[in-house]
Short mmCIF file of C-alpha atoms in Angstrom, two decimals:
data_model
loop_
_atom_site.label_atom_id
_atom_site.label_comp_id
_atom_site.label_asym_id
_atom_site.label_seq_id
_atom_site.Cartn_x
_atom_site.Cartn_y
_atom_site.Cartn_z
CA MET L 1 5.44 -8.39 -15.44
CA PRO L 2 8.05 -5.88 -14.37
CA LYS L 3 6.47 -2.68 -12.47
CA LYS L 4 7.88 -0.39 -15.17
CA VAL L 5 6.48 -2.48 -18.01
CA TYR L 6 3.17 -2.63 -16.45
CA ALA L 7 3.13 1.09 -15.94
CA ASP L 8 3.83 1.63 -19.48
CA PHE L 9 1.09 -0.67 -20.65
CA ILE L 10 -1.50 1.26 -18.20
CA ARG L 11 -0.63 4.41 -19.79
CA ALA L 12 -0.87 3.37 -23.20
CA LEU L 13 -4.22 1.57 -22.37
CA ARG L 14 -5.66 4.84 -21.02
CA ARG L 15 -4.46 6.93 -24.03
CA ASP L 16 -6.03 4.60 -26.24
CA VAL L 17 -9.41 4.91 -24.38
CA VAL L 18 -9.42 8.56 -24.06
CA THR L 19 -8.17 9.46 -27.61
CA SER L 20 -9.91 7.00 -29.69
CA TYR L 21 -13.33 6.36 -28.02
CA SER L 22 -16.27 8.61 -26.70
CA SER L 23 -18.38 8.12 -23.74
CA GLY L 24 -20.82 5.19 -24.40
CA ASP L 25 -18.66 3.59 -26.89
CA LYS L 26 -17.85 -0.22 -26.84
CA TYR L 27 -14.17 -0.99 -26.01
CA LEU L 28 -12.11 -3.83 -27.02
CA SER L 29 -12.50 -7.26 -25.41
CA ILE L 30 -10.01 -8.56 -22.89
CA ARG L 31 -8.43 -10.71 -25.64
CA GLU L 32 -8.30 -8.00 -28.16
CA ILE L 33 -6.53 -5.76 -25.48
CA GLY L 34 -3.86 -8.52 -24.88
CA GLU L 35 -3.22 -8.86 -28.59
CA LYS L 36 -3.23 -5.01 -29.36
CA PHE L 37 -0.76 -4.30 -26.41
CA ASN L 38 1.20 -7.66 -26.50
CA VAL L 39 0.39 -8.46 -22.77
CA SER L 40 -1.36 -11.53 -21.24
CA ILE L 41 -5.07 -12.03 -20.59
CA GLN L 42 -4.43 -11.59 -16.62
CA THR L 43 -2.50 -8.28 -17.25
CA ALA L 44 -5.32 -7.03 -19.70
CA GLN L 45 -7.88 -7.81 -17.03
CA LYS L 46 -5.73 -6.18 -14.36
CA GLY L 47 -5.54 -3.13 -16.59
CA ILE L 48 -9.32 -2.94 -17.13
CA LYS L 49 -10.05 -3.35 -13.43
CA GLU L 50 -7.73 -0.34 -12.87
CA LEU L 51 -9.60 1.91 -15.40
CA LYS L 52 -12.83 0.65 -13.97
CA GLU L 53 -11.85 1.94 -10.51
CA SER L 54 -10.81 5.02 -12.21
CA GLY L 55 -14.21 5.69 -13.61
CA LEU L 56 -13.02 5.36 -17.23
CA VAL L 57 -14.92 2.18 -18.13
CA LYS L 58 -17.58 0.01 -16.82
CA CYS L 59 -18.11 -3.79 -17.53
CA LYS L 60 -21.71 -4.74 -18.40
CA PRO L 61 -22.89 -8.41 -18.82
CA ASN L 62 -23.52 -9.22 -22.44
CA SER L 63 -22.41 -5.89 -23.61
CA GLY L 64 -18.60 -5.86 -22.77
CA ILE L 65 -16.45 -2.97 -21.79
CA ILE L 66 -18.12 0.36 -22.05
CA VAL L 67 -16.33 3.59 -22.15
CA THR L 68 -17.83 5.96 -19.39
CA SER L 69 -15.39 9.06 -19.54
CA ASN L 70 -14.37 10.96 -22.51
CA ASP L 71 -11.27 12.85 -23.45
CA TYR L 72 -12.43 15.99 -21.75
CA ASN L 73 -12.77 14.10 -18.53
CA ILE L 74 -9.17 13.26 -18.60
CA ARG L 75 -8.02 16.71 -20.01
CA LYS L 76 -9.57 18.53 -17.04
CA LEU L 77 -7.21 16.67 -14.70
CA GLU L 78 -4.04 17.74 -16.56
CA GLY L 79 -1.82 20.28 -14.54
CA LYS L 80 -3.24 19.19 -11.16
CA THR L 81 -0.71 18.58 -8.44
CA ILE L 82 -0.65 15.83 -5.84
CA PHE L 83 1.77 16.15 -3.03
CA VAL L 84 2.78 12.81 -1.23
CA ILE L 85 3.77 13.74 2.37
CA SER L 86 5.39 11.03 4.54
CA ASN L 87 5.76 11.13 8.25
CA MET L 88 8.07 8.08 8.05
CA GLN L 89 11.67 8.98 7.43
CA ASP L 90 12.63 5.70 5.73
CA GLY L 91 13.13 5.92 2.01
CA HIS L 92 12.33 2.23 1.75
CA PHE L 93 8.69 3.09 2.88
CA PHE L 94 7.75 6.37 1.08
CA SER L 95 9.62 5.85 -2.32
CA SER L 96 7.56 2.90 -3.38
CA PHE L 97 4.26 4.69 -2.09
CA PHE L 98 5.50 7.76 -4.24
CA ASP L 99 6.26 5.50 -7.26
CA GLY L 100 2.63 4.04 -7.09
CA VAL L 101 0.87 7.57 -7.00
CA ARG L 102 3.22 8.83 -9.61
CA ASN L 103 2.58 5.75 -12.03
CA HIS L 104 -1.13 6.39 -11.61
CA ALA L 105 -1.29 9.96 -11.85
CA SER L 106 1.10 10.29 -14.86
CA ALA L 107 -1.52 8.60 -17.15
CA PHE L 108 -3.70 11.64 -16.55
CA GLY L 109 -1.20 14.53 -16.76
CA ILE L 110 -1.24 15.01 -13.05
CA ASN L 111 1.90 16.41 -11.41
CA THR L 112 3.45 14.68 -8.36
CA GLU L 113 5.73 16.08 -5.68
CA PHE L 114 7.16 14.37 -2.58
CA LYS L 115 7.80 16.04 0.93
CA LEU L 116 9.41 14.61 3.87
CA ASN L 117 7.58 15.89 7.01
CA THR L 118 9.74 18.17 9.14
CA MET L 119 7.18 19.27 11.72
CA GLU L 120 7.21 17.73 15.16
CA ASN L 121 3.79 18.31 16.17
CA THR L 122 1.53 16.81 13.54
CA SER L 123 -1.38 17.01 15.82
CA SER L 124 -1.48 20.77 16.09
CA LEU L 125 -3.66 23.26 14.13
CA ALA L 126 -0.33 24.81 12.97
CA PHE L 127 0.19 21.65 10.81
CA GLY L 128 -3.29 22.04 9.39
CA GLU L 129 -2.37 25.46 8.40
CA TYR L 130 0.89 24.13 6.87
CA LEU L 131 -0.99 21.73 4.76
CA THR L 132 -3.40 24.30 3.60
CA SER L 133 -0.49 26.60 2.70
CA LEU L 134 0.90 24.10 0.16
CA LYS L 135 -1.85 25.11 -2.34
CA ALA L 136 -1.82 21.56 -3.63
CA ASP L 137 -4.83 20.11 -5.40
CA GLY L 138 -4.71 16.85 -3.49
CA LEU L 139 -2.39 15.42 -0.44
CA VAL L 140 -1.61 11.91 0.11
CA MET L 141 -0.64 11.51 3.58
CA LEU L 142 1.57 8.71 4.93
CA SER L 143 1.83 7.50 8.52
CA PHE L 144 0.15 10.24 10.34
CA PRO L 145 -1.60 8.33 13.06
CA ASN L 146 -2.49 11.49 15.28
CA SER L 147 -3.59 14.19 12.85
CA GLU L 148 -7.21 14.32 13.05
CA LEU L 149 -7.31 18.13 13.92
CA PRO L 150 -4.99 19.43 11.27
CA PHE L 151 -6.57 17.22 8.51
CA TYR L 152 -10.13 18.26 9.50
CA HIS L 153 -8.93 21.91 9.48
CA ALA L 154 -7.38 21.37 6.02
CA MET L 155 -10.44 19.64 4.60
CA ARG L 156 -12.60 22.39 5.78
CA GLU L 157 -10.41 24.88 3.75
CA GLY L 158 -11.13 22.79 0.58
CA VAL L 159 -7.97 20.46 0.60
CA ASP L 160 -8.58 17.10 -0.89
CA ILE L 161 -6.61 14.41 1.52
CA VAL L 162 -6.48 10.86 1.45
CA SER L 163 -4.58 8.92 4.24
CA ASP L 164 -2.88 5.31 4.28
CA ILE L 165 -4.30 5.14 7.91
CA ILE L 166 -7.90 5.18 8.93
CA LEU L 167 -8.45 7.59 11.70
CA ASP L 168 -11.29 6.46 13.86
CA ASN L 169 -12.07 9.99 15.29
CA LEU L 170 -12.14 11.41 11.69
CA PRO L 171 -14.79 9.28 9.74
CA ILE L 172 -14.92 11.88 7.00
CA LEU L 173 -11.38 11.26 6.06
CA PRO L 174 -10.86 9.26 2.79
CA ALA L 175 -8.44 6.32 3.68
CA VAL L 176 -7.03 3.25 2.11
CA GLN L 177 -5.28 0.90 4.64
CA THR L 178 -4.11 -2.75 4.63
CA PHE L 179 -6.12 -5.05 6.74
CA ASN L 180 -3.76 -5.58 9.52
CA TYR L 181 -5.71 -8.36 11.36
CA LYS L 182 -6.67 -10.23 8.36
CA HIS L 183 -3.24 -10.52 6.71
CA SER L 184 -1.59 -11.31 9.79
CA PHE L 185 -4.19 -14.12 10.52
CA ASP L 186 -3.47 -15.58 7.02
CA ALA L 187 0.35 -15.46 7.82
CA GLY L 188 -0.29 -17.64 10.91
CA ILE L 189 -2.27 -19.94 9.05
CA GLU L 190 0.21 -20.39 6.19
CA LEU L 191 2.97 -21.21 8.73
CA LEU L 192 0.75 -23.64 10.41
CA GLU L 193 0.19 -25.36 6.98
CA ARG L 194 3.95 -25.53 6.49
CA GLY L 195 4.20 -27.62 9.66
CA CYS L 196 5.44 -25.01 12.07
CA SER L 197 4.98 -25.60 15.77
CA GLU L 198 6.88 -22.66 17.17
CA PHE L 199 6.22 -19.00 16.33
CA TYR L 200 7.79 -15.69 16.74
CA VAL L 201 6.63 -12.35 15.70
CA PHE L 202 9.10 -9.47 15.33
CA GLY L 203 8.18 -5.79 15.05
CA TYR L 204 8.86 -2.04 16.20
CA TYR L 205 5.34 -1.68 17.45
CA LYS L 206 4.17 -2.43 20.97
CA LYS L 207 3.07 -6.02 21.58
CA GLN L 208 -0.76 -5.12 21.55
CA ASN L 209 -0.90 -4.40 17.91
CA LYS L 210 -3.45 -5.84 15.32
CA ARG L 211 -0.69 -7.56 13.32
CA PHE L 212 0.49 -9.77 16.25
CA ILE L 213 -3.00 -10.23 17.51
CA GLY L 214 -4.21 -11.66 14.10
CA PHE L 215 -1.31 -13.75 13.77
CA ASP L 216 -1.30 -15.15 17.33
CA ASP L 217 -5.21 -15.73 16.87
CA ALA L 218 -4.45 -17.90 13.95
CA VAL L 219 -1.77 -20.17 15.71
CA ARG L 220 -4.09 -20.52 18.60
CA THR L 221 -6.57 -22.33 16.39
CA ALA L 222 -4.06 -25.12 16.64
CA GLY L 223 -3.64 -24.98 20.41
CA LEU L 224 -0.34 -23.03 19.99
CA LYS L 225 0.86 -19.40 20.72
CA ALA L 226 3.19 -16.89 19.10
CA GLU L 227 6.00 -14.98 21.16
CA TYR L 228 6.30 -11.24 20.29
CA VAL L 229 9.78 -9.49 20.10
CA GLU L 230 9.85 -5.84 20.23
CA ILE L 231 12.99 -5.13 18.09
CA SER L 232 13.30 -1.41 18.61
CA SER L 233 15.69 -1.95 21.65
CA ILE L 234 19.13 -3.43 22.17
CA SER L 235 17.68 -6.04 24.58
CA GLY L 236 15.05 -6.83 21.72
CA ILE L 237 17.84 -7.41 19.10
CA THR L 238 19.62 -9.39 21.53
CA GLU L 239 16.58 -11.58 22.20
CA THR L 240 16.10 -11.73 18.20
CA ALA L 241 19.79 -12.91 17.83
CA GLU L 242 19.18 -15.79 20.38
CA ILE L 243 15.92 -16.90 18.72
CA LEU L 244 17.58 -17.21 15.26
CA MET L 245 20.41 -19.21 16.69
CA ASN L 246 18.00 -21.65 18.10
CA CYS L 247 15.59 -21.99 15.28
CA SER L 248 14.52 -25.48 13.97
CA GLU L 249 12.76 -26.64 10.90
CA GLU L 250 9.47 -26.17 12.84
CA THR L 251 10.06 -22.52 13.83
CA GLY L 252 7.85 -19.91 11.98
CA LEU L 253 8.87 -16.46 11.89
CA PHE L 254 6.74 -13.59 11.05
CA ILE L 255 8.03 -10.08 10.52
CA GLY L 256 5.46 -7.49 11.47
CA ASP L 257 6.85 -4.54 9.62
CA TYR L 258 9.57 -3.92 6.89
CA SER L 259 11.92 -1.98 9.17
CA SER L 260 12.38 -5.20 11.27
CA ALA L 261 13.39 -6.98 8.19
CA TYR L 262 16.69 -5.33 7.90
CA VAL L 263 17.57 -6.22 11.38
CA ILE L 264 16.52 -9.70 10.81
CA ASP L 265 18.60 -9.78 7.51
CA SER L 266 21.71 -8.45 9.39
CA LEU L 267 21.51 -10.89 12.20
CA CYS L 268 20.94 -13.90 9.88
CA MET L 269 24.05 -12.85 7.89
CA ARG L 270 26.17 -12.65 10.86
CA GLN L 271 25.17 -16.06 12.07
CA ASN L 272 25.29 -17.46 8.61
CA PHE L 273 21.53 -18.73 8.88
CA LYS L 274 18.75 -18.82 6.47
CA PRO L 275 15.22 -19.33 8.09
CA ARG L 276 13.22 -21.96 6.24
CA ASN L 277 9.74 -20.58 7.33
CA ILE L 278 9.61 -16.82 7.34
CA LEU L 279 7.03 -14.19 6.19
CA ILE L 280 6.77 -10.30 6.25
CA TYR L 281 3.66 -8.30 6.60
CA ASP L 282 4.38 -5.69 4.00
CA THR L 283 7.15 -4.26 1.90
CA ASP L 284 7.67 -2.12 -1.40
CA THR L 285 6.93 -4.84 -3.78
CA GLU L 286 5.46 -8.42 -3.64
CA TYR L 287 8.51 -9.77 -1.92
CA PHE L 288 11.19 -8.31 0.49
CA LYS L 289 14.48 -8.26 -1.19
CA ALA L 290 17.17 -8.66 1.48
CA ASN L 291 20.92 -8.31 1.24
CA TYR L 292 21.50 -11.90 2.59
CA LEU L 293 18.28 -13.74 2.85
CA PRO L 294 16.30 -14.95 -0.21
CA PRO L 295 13.18 -13.06 -1.00
CA ILE L 296 10.65 -12.93 1.58
CA LYS L 297 7.11 -13.08 0.63
CA ALA L 298 4.74 -10.33 1.74
CA VAL L 299 1.21 -11.36 3.08
CA GLY L 300 -0.20 -7.82 2.68
CA PRO L 301 -0.55 -5.47 -0.36
CA SER L 302 2.71 -3.72 -1.37
CA PHE L 303 3.40 -0.09 -0.75
CA ASN L 304 3.40 0.43 -4.56
CA ILE L 305 -0.11 -0.92 -4.68
CA LEU L 306 -1.36 1.12 -1.75
CA GLY L 307 0.31 4.36 -3.49
CA GLU L 308 -1.78 3.56 -6.71
CA ARG L 309 -4.99 2.94 -4.55
CA LEU L 310 -4.58 6.31 -2.86
CA CYS L 311 -4.09 8.25 -5.96
CA GLN L 312 -7.11 6.57 -7.55
CA VAL L 313 -9.39 7.95 -4.73
CA LEU L 314 -8.24 11.45 -5.56
CA VAL L 315 -8.61 10.94 -9.35
CA HIS L 316 -12.19 9.53 -8.68
CA LYS L 317 -12.99 12.63 -6.65
CA TRP L 318 -11.75 15.14 -9.44
CA GLN L 319 -13.48 13.19 -12.29
CA THR L 320 -16.90 12.70 -10.44
CA GLY L 321 -17.07 15.31 -7.84
CA ARG L 322 -17.26 12.96 -4.85
CA TYR L 323 -15.13 10.22 -3.31
CA PRO L 324 -15.70 6.70 -4.12
CA GLU L 325 -17.47 4.52 -1.55
CA PRO L 326 -17.06 3.24 0.89
CA LEU L 327 -14.95 6.26 2.02
CA GLN L 328 -12.64 4.08 4.13
CA VAL L 329 -11.40 0.74 3.01
CA LYS L 330 -8.97 -1.89 4.10
CA ILE L 331 -7.44 -3.96 1.30
#
């Protein structure tokens, strides 16, 4: 189902729950939801799962779907504001996160704003004071790996923050992060199953990152190993071009971050080469849509899904007075 159509369905579903039912009422069955909103059973199930995670309904064996939050519980969120702040400058990264936050927030009447970070020192107390000065009801922080001190300061001042990175030194910070090792391990297994015997991983990160380690561990189960190419330098791009020129049908390629995909796409276009076995870790939707290459399957959750999940954390806090458990999750 297209992203916009699904977002419209979720808004209509929430509106129906909060305007036509009271807390404790039995809601429609999955089949009845599909018929009423003209969606598939799978889409209806996905919608109810999202409402369940938001605290609007619960599913009880032999009882069906029960409404747990009434209209007041939704109205009290109207007018709140969430700021999405990205430390990553690439619009391909933050725009899909923001879409996910905005789609989820709009059903509750929550306002959303986007800000691109312009402060150089994001580990300083000054950055924490800046976050506090925004006077936002909630902050969704994207790609801030070294901001324990400012986050802690802002949270002590009563700012609700959720991050897309789990900061080990700040265990009280709510966070939703992709499971780097697991998804990368799965990518390695998939390429092994396709019959690949030669493997390359491309990324902007340094070699010892969990995405490369997970992928390499997977192919080592077959007695093979992966080579890593750091693509952030001229020499790395040159090496990548040479690898692409010499690819065979048994070569498996794994793009460790979405930024590297644009380099791969450009190089393949220049060489008029389309890899047979290629996967990407994450991107804005389920597939990376390149200019030259066919859509590349993502092995991790999309940025859009992550944005929705991050927003769900804040909505849950405001509805119930506490963050959902576990506080920090990998999806």
